PDB file of C-alpha atoms in Angstrom:
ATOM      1  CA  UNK A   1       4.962  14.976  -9.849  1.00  0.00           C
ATOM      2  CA  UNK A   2       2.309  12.173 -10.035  1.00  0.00           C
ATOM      3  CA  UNK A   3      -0.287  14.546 -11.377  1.00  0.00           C
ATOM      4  CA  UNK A   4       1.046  17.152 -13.949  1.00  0.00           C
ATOM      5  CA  UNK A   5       0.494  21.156 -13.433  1.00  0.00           C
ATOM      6  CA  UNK A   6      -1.052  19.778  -9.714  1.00  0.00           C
ATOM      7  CA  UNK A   7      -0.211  20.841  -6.615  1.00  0.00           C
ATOM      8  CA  UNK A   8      -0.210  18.478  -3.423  1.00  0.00           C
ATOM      9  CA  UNK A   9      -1.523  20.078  -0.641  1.00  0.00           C
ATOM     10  CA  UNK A  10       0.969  19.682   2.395  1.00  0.00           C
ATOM     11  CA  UNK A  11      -2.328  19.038   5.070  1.00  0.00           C
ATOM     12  CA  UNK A  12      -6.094  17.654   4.253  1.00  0.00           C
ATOM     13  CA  UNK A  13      -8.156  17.819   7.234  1.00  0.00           C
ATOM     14  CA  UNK A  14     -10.665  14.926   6.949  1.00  0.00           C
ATOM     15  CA  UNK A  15     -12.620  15.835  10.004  1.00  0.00           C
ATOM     16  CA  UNK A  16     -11.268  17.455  13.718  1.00  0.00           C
ATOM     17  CA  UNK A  17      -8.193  15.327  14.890  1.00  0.00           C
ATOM     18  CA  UNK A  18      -8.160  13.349  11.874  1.00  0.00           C
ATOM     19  CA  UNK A  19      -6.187  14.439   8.793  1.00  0.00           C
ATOM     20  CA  UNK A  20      -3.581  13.749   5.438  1.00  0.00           C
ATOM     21  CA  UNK A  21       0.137  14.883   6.196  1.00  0.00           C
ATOM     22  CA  UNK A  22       1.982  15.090   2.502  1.00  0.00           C
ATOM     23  CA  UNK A  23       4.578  12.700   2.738  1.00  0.00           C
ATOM     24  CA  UNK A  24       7.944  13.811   3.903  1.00  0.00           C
ATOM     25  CA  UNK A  25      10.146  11.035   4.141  1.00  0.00           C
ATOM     26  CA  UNK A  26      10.337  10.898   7.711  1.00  0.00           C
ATOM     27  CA  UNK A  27       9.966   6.707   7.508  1.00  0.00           C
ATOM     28  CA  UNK A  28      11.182   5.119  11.181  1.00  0.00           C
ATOM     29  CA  UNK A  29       7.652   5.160  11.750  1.00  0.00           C
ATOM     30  CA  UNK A  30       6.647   3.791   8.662  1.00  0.00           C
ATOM     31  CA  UNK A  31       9.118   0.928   8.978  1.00  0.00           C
ATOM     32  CA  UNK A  32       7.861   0.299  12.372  1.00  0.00           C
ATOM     33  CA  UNK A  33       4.473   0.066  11.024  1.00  0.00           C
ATOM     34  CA  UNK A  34       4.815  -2.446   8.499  1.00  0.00           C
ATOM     35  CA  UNK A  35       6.419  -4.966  10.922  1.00  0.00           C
ATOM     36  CA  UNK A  36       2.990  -5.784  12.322  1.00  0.00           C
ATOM     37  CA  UNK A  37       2.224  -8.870  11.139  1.00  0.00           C
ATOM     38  CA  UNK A  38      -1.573  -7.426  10.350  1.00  0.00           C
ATOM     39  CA  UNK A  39      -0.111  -4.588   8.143  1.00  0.00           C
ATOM     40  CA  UNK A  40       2.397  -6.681   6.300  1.00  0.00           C
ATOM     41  CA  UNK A  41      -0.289  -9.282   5.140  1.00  0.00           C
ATOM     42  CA  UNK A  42      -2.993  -7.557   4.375  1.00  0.00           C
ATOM     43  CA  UNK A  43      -1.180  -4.909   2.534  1.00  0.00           C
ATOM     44  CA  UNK A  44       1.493  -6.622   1.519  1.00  0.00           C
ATOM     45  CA  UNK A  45       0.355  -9.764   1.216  1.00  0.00           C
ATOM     46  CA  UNK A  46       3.520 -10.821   3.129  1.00  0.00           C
ATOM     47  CA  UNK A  47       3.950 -14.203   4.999  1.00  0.00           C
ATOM     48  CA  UNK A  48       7.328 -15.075   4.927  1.00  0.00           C
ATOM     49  CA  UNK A  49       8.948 -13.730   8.195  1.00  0.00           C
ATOM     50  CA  UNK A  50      12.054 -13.798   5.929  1.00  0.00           C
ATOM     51  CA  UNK A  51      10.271 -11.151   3.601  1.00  0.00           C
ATOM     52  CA  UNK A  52       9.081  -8.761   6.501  1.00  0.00           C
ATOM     53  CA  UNK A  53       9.654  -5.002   4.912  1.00  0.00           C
ATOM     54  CA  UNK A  54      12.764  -3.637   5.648  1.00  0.00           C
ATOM     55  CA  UNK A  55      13.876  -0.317   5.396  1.00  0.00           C
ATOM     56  CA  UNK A  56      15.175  -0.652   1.987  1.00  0.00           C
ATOM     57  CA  UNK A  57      11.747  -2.385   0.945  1.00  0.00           C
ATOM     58  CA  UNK A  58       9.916   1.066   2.778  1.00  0.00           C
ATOM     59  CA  UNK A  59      12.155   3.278   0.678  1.00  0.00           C
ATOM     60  CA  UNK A  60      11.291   1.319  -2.612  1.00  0.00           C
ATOM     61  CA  UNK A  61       7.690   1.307  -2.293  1.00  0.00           C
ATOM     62  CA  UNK A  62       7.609   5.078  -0.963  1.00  0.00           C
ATOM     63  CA  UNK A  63       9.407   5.872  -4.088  1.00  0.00           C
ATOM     64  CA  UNK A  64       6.969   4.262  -6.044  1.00  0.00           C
ATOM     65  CA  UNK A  65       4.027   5.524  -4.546  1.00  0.00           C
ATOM     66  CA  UNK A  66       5.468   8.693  -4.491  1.00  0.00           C
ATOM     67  CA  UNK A  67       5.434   9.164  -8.443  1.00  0.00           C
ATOM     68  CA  UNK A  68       2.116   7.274  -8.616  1.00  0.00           C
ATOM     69  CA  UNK A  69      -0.184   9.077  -7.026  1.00  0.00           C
ATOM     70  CA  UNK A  70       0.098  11.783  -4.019  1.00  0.00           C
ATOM     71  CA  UNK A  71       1.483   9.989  -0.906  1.00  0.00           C
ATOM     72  CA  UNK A  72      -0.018  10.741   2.540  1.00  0.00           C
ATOM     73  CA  UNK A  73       0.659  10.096   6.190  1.00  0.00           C
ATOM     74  CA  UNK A  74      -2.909   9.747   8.014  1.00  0.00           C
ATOM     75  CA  UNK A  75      -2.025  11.269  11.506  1.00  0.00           C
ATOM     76  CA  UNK A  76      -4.362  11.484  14.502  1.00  0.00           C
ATOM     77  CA  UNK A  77      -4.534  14.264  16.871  1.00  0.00           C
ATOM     78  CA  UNK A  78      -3.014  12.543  20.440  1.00  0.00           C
ATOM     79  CA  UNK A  79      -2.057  15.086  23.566  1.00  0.00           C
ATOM     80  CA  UNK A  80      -2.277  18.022  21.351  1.00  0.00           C
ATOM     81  CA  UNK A  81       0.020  17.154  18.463  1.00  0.00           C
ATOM     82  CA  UNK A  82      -0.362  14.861  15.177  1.00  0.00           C
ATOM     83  CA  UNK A  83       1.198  11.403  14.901  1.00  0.00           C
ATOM     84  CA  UNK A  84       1.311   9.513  11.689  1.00  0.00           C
ATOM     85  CA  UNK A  85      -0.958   6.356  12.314  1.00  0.00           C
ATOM     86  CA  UNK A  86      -0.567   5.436   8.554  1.00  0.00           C
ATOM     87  CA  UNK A  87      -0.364   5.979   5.236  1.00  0.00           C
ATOM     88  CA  UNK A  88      -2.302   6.220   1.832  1.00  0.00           C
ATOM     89  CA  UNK A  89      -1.589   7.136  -1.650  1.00  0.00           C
ATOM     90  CA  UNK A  90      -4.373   9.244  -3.735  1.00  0.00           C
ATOM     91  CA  UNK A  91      -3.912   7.786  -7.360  1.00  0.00           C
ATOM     92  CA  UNK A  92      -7.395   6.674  -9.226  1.00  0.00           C
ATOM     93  CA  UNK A  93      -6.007   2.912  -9.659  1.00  0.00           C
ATOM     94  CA  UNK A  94      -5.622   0.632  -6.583  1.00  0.00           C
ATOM     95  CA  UNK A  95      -5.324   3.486  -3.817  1.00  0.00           C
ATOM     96  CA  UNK A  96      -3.698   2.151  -1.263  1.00  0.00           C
ATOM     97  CA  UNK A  97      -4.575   2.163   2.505  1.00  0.00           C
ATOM     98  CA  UNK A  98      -2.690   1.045   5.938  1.00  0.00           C
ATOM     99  CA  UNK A  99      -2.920   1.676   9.116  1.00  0.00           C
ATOM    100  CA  UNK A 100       0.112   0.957  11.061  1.00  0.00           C
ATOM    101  CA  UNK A 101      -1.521   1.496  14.691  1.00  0.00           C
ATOM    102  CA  UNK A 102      -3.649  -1.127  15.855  1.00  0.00           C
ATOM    103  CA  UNK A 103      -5.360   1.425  17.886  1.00  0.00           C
ATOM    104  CA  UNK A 104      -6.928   3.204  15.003  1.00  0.00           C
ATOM    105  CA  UNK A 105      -7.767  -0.292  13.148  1.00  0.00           C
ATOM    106  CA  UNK A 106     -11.458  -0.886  12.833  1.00  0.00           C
ATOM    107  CA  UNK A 107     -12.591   2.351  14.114  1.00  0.00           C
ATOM    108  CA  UNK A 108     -13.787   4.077  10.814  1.00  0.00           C
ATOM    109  CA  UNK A 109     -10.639   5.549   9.730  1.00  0.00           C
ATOM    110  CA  UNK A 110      -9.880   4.022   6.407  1.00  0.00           C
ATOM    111  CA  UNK A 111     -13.483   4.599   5.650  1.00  0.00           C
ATOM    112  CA  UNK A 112     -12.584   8.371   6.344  1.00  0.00           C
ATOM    113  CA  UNK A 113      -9.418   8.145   4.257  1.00  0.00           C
ATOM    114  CA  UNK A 114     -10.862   6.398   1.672  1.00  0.00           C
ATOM    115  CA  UNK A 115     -13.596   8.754   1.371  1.00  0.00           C
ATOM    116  CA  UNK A 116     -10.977  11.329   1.454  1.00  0.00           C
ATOM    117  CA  UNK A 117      -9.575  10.293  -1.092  1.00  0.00           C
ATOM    118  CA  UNK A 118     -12.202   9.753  -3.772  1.00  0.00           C
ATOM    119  CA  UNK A 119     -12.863  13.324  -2.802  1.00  0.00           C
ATOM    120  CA  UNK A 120      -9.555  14.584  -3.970  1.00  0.00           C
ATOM    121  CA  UNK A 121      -9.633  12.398  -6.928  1.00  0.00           C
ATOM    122  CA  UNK A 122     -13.299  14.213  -7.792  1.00  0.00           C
ATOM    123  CA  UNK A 123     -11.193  17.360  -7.064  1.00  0.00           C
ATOM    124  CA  UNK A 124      -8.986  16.562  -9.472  1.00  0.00           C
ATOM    125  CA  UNK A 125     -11.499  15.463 -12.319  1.00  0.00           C
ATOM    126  CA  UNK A 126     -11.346  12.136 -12.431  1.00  0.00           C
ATOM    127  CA  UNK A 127     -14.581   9.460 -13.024  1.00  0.00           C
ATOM    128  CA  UNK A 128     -13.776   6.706 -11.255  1.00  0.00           C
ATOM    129  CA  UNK A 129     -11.147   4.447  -9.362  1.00  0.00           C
ATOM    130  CA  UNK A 130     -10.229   1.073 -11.243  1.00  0.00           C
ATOM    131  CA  UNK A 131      -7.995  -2.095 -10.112  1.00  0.00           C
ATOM    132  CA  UNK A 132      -8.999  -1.388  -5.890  1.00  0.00           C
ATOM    133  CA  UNK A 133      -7.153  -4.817  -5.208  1.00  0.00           C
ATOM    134  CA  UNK A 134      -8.277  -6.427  -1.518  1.00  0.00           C
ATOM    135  CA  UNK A 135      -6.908  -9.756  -0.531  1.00  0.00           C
ATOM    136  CA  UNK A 136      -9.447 -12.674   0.243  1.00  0.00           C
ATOM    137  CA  UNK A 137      -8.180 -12.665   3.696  1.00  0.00           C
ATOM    138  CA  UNK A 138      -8.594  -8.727   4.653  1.00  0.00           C
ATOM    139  CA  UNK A 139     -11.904  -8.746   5.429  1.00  0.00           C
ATOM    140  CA  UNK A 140     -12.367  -5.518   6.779  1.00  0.00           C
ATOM    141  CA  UNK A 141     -11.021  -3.681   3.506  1.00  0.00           C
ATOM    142  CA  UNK A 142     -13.520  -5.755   1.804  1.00  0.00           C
ATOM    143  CA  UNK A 143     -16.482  -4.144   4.074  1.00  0.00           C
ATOM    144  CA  UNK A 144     -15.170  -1.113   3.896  1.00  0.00           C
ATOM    145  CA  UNK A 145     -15.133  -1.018   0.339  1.00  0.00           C
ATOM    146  CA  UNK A 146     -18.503  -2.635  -0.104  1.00  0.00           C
ATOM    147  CA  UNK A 147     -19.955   0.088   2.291  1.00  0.00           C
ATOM    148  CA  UNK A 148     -18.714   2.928   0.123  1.00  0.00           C
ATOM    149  CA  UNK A 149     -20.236   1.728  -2.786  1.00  0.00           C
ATOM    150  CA  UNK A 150     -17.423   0.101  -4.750  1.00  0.00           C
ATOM    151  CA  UNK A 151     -18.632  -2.900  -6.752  1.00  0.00           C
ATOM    152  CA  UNK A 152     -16.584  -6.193  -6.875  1.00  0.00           C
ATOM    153  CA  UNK A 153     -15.284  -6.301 -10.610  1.00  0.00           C
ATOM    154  CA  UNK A 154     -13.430  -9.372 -10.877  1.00  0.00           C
ATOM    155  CA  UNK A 155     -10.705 -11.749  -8.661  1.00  0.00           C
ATOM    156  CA  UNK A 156      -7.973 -13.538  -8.770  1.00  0.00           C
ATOM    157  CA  UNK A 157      -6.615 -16.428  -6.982  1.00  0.00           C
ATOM    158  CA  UNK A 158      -5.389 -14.274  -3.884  1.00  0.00           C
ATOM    159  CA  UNK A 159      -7.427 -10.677  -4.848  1.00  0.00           C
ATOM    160  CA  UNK A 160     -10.737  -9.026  -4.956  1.00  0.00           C
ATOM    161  CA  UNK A 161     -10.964  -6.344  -7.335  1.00  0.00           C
ATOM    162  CA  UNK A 162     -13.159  -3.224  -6.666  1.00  0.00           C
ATOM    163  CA  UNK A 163     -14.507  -0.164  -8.764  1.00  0.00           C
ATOM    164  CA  UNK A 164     -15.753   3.031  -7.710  1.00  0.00           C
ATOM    165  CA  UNK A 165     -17.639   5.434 -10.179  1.00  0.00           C
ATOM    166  CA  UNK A 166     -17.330   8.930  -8.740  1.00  0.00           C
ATOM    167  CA  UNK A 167     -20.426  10.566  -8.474  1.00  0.00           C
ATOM    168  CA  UNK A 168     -20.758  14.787  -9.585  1.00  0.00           C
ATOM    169  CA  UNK A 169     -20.372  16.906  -6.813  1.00  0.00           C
TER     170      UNK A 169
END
């Protein structure tokens, strides 16, 4: 349990056809997902086809995510039913963000999400996110995060790193 005493809720609607599924393990998807070259380097920072996430690698870092923060599939409403387009993991250090179907890429949805999530994290009581790490080369994260107000706090030789102050409700 990521955050103590806490509940995760199962669904968060972010707007009509557009909503948080609480992680359930159901990964063939997932796997899928992270072969596309797009989601493996700019969230994994993968280049090595001999490193492409495996199912193993999925597992780990679900694990992992899983007892960060509270782990999410984004689904989108399509012919009357919710598919899982990505994921994202609410935690108030480097919240991570992917979307596995190029469809849904530069549309506004990890805008949506990420506003989603500072909105749970303001739920939950906390200030502000720290350590938001974008690679140099994703930049539509770094737009995204720019347009929501986090400031650029420091880099490294690969990274950007963001910070968000929460504002009161």
């Amino acid at each position: 349990m990521p955050f103590p005493n806490i509940t995760q809720p199962e669904i968060i609607e972010i707007e009509l056809g557009l909503r948080l599924k609480r992680f359930d393990w159901n990964i063939d998807k997932m796997l899928e997902g992270y072969h596309d070259p797009v989601v493996y380097q700019n969230s994994e920072g993968i280049f090595d086809q001999d490193k492409i996430p495996d199912m193993d690698y999925i597992k780990s870092m679900c694990r992992y995510l899983d007892g960060a923060g509270e782990l999410y599939f984004i689904q989108a409403l399509e012919n009357g039913e919710y598919v899982s387009v990505g994921d994202v993991t609410v935690k108030p250090e480097n919240p991570p963000i992917a979307i596995w179907e190029e469809k849904y890429r530069g549309v506004g949805i990890g805008q949506k999400v990420m506003t989603a999530v500072i909105a749970r994290l303001s739920a939950l009581g906390y200030k502000k996110i720290t350590g938001s790490t974008v690679y140099k080369w994703n930049l539509a994260s770094q737009k995204m995060h720019e347009r929501l107000g986090f400031t650029r706090t420091g880099e490294t030789e690969r990274d950007y790193i963001y910070e968000y102050t929460i504002k009161e409700a």
